[in-house]
């Protein structure tokens, strides 16, 4: 019996026969009635069939009688299998919230409510999450115009989830404290609200959405290759990884494999990005704790990587270097040698930081034993990436589900034990070293050949053909008019980004624009745990914990 | 016992001398403008990708300190240059106005990047289509993100404006947020 059939018989026995299981683009898809969603989820959790809930989202099928699809993405780290569970929901119907089973579902469900107005019954706090509190309507519904702005007259007052009637009064009880969104330690766009008992956080709440720039709506109104620049701006500290994640998803849907040379360039870009992402994370974290020196050291290193990117494509930060089907162009001559040279300098730099911080007494005292989380809790929240590995779970998609030949490369995945800020730091330091090792291996033997596939329905012809012969001109013209058209269907694909699993859920209706594109941003799931991590701790630890989670507003709020 | 030496000084001749060698006369407003221009204290209002690039502007390679603007202050009451670096969403707009209002005169605003200047390529339901809808802007720096050089250029432009006491009608006639 194949794995799908096994799953089918298992679920039919448990849930009755009115379920459908099929395989779509290699993923298991379960279609189920909305009343059975809770039961099925409970089954997955209690049997450990799937240990991660990666994402909950919804799709608006405007023309259908039951208008919405609510989609759940599960992942099993034991056998590296994914399941997509879909339930249909009518306009005024409700669906049972799965937050009692998986607390990580909390924000994902709130987001689905905010974006599409899905009502989750039994959700502890079903309020808007990303749009502002005066916003009316649900912007990701197909009948909401992407360019209809609604103005916000004033920022929301201090509020807590468990206390709707709260009015701050410093004379009466605990001291109310608002941090952010414009505060140096909140990196620009996060807002933390707390009540203090002396120096201790009594309770807290966070507000997000201050950088909600409608990525998903923009994706629905642009063509596939036009979306690539938008993906840059998700996690802008490591932009190329988002490009790669998105293109890989579309490529998988199209069923094409990119040439070895493109794979090699993508790996180099990704791993260098991982290094600079960690640099920004550690550098900012240290600055927030008062160690300004490391900022200057680390940012000098980052500049080197930016110079490499600049040589490659002209941009420093927002590179948009990938195209569906490969890369935008060949690297300039000698670029790979530059890469190797940079790797050597970066290696020295990382060692310097290592020496500067790892045994630094102040650093240790501010980070050790601070903001720890157990691996079970972390999994329940949907942690992935360095923050999950710091708790001792050895999960890295580059090993678990290797792509682009990561399985051929020699590197280790570091993991910690206690999951505290110090462990996260150690994991990141080691990951930088491993990434440099990967870059070195790849840059030393770059395969020859083309940097892109040459399918005229997917990739624009090279400029010399467009201007040089009639066929090239025709192909260019046709592709621009017609656009790149993936088959009808939906797909979820994930890569290991700097912060963890970066997933793209793409729904295609066969046209040149995505019907729906949902991003599963790694730090969104991680940041959910924040209030739990800081409650009961010291105010000063808030800063150190926040820095260690590496919350990037661009991907958090999208 | 030593006696204090008595020296006769020709003060008049001395001051004449000073005038030709060391002293410098100027108009008071010019002196103030010169001082202001060389001691801008920026408030980095970094919200997105441009904020990351702004870090490079502050960092060792580009080093805004060369223009006297390295004293970064996150308190609006201590800063006189608001650098808005990044997308401002509808949710963020009231916060931005609040911060701007708290800054003391004289104050300047530098809008860094396409998003802050016009909403950039986010013609979208939750993005403010340019911060000049809610606060007056002195210098716009184009780019997505602008290169650090471009930001330095913007700061130098602002310095020129300050130095020449250029009138700023967009600020003087500001009627408040248009939304
Ligand atoms: S202008 Fe470009 S780089 Fe700057 S915040 Fe906007 S999208 Fe990001």
Short mmCIF file of N, CA, C and O and ligand atoms in Angstrom, two decimals, chain A residues 213 233, chain B residues 48-50 86-87 113-115 122 143-145, ligand 1:
data_model
loop_
_atom_site.label_atom_id
_atom_site.label_comp_id
_atom_site.label_asym_id
_atom_site.label_seq_id
_atom_site.Cartn_x
_atom_site.Cartn_y
_atom_site.Cartn_z
N UNK A 213 2.16 45.80 4.31
CA UNK A 213 2.08 46.52 3.04
C UNK A 213 1.48 45.65 1.95
O UNK A 213 1.82 45.75 0.80
N UNK A 233 11.32 42.14 -0.48
CA UNK A 233 11.01 43.03 0.64
C UNK A 233 10.25 42.31 1.75
O UNK A 233 9.67 42.96 2.61
N UNK B 48 11.43 49.81 7.46
CA UNK B 48 11.48 48.65 6.56
C UNK B 48 12.86 48.54 5.94
O UNK B 48 13.85 48.94 6.55
N UNK B 49 12.89 48.04 4.71
CA UNK B 49 14.15 47.77 4.04
C UNK B 49 15.05 49.01 3.99
O UNK B 49 16.26 48.91 4.15
N UNK B 50 14.46 50.18 3.78
CA UNK B 50 15.28 51.39 3.74
C UNK B 50 15.97 51.61 5.08
O UNK B 50 17.08 52.15 5.12
N UNK B 86 11.61 54.04 5.01
CA UNK B 86 10.80 52.84 4.91
C UNK B 86 9.35 53.16 4.65
O UNK B 86 8.92 54.31 4.71
N UNK B 87 8.60 52.07 4.39
CA UNK B 87 7.19 52.23 4.10
C UNK B 87 6.44 52.71 5.34
O UNK B 87 6.65 52.19 6.42
N UNK B 113 13.75 57.07 0.22
CA UNK B 113 13.20 55.96 -0.54
C UNK B 113 11.85 56.24 -1.16
O UNK B 113 11.14 57.17 -0.80
N UNK B 114 11.52 55.36 -2.12
CA UNK B 114 10.30 55.53 -2.87
C UNK B 114 9.06 55.42 -1.98
O UNK B 114 8.10 56.16 -2.15
N UNK B 115 9.10 54.49 -1.04
CA UNK B 115 7.91 54.26 -0.20
C UNK B 115 7.56 55.48 0.62
O UNK B 115 6.42 55.92 0.63
N UNK B 122 4.04 50.10 -3.67
CA UNK B 122 2.90 49.57 -2.91
C UNK B 122 1.68 50.47 -3.12
O UNK B 122 1.38 51.31 -2.29
N UNK B 143 14.87 56.14 -4.79
CA UNK B 143 15.57 54.86 -4.78
C UNK B 143 14.78 53.83 -4.00
O UNK B 143 13.94 54.18 -3.20
N UNK B 144 15.07 52.58 -4.26
CA UNK B 144 14.31 51.53 -3.59
C UNK B 144 15.23 50.36 -3.29
O UNK B 144 15.20 49.38 -3.98
N UNK B 145 16.02 50.41 -2.27
CA UNK B 145 16.31 51.56 -1.42
C UNK B 145 17.34 52.46 -2.10
O UNK B 145 18.09 52.01 -2.95
S1 LIG C 1 11.53 52.26 -0.93
FE1 LIG C 1 11.99 50.14 -1.45
S2 LIG C 1 13.64 49.60 -0.08
FE2 LIG C 1 12.70 51.43 0.75
S3 LIG C 1 11.17 50.73 2.19
FE3 LIG C 1 10.17 50.96 0.24
S4 LIG C 1 10.26 48.95 -0.68
FE4 LIG C 1 11.78 49.00 0.94
#
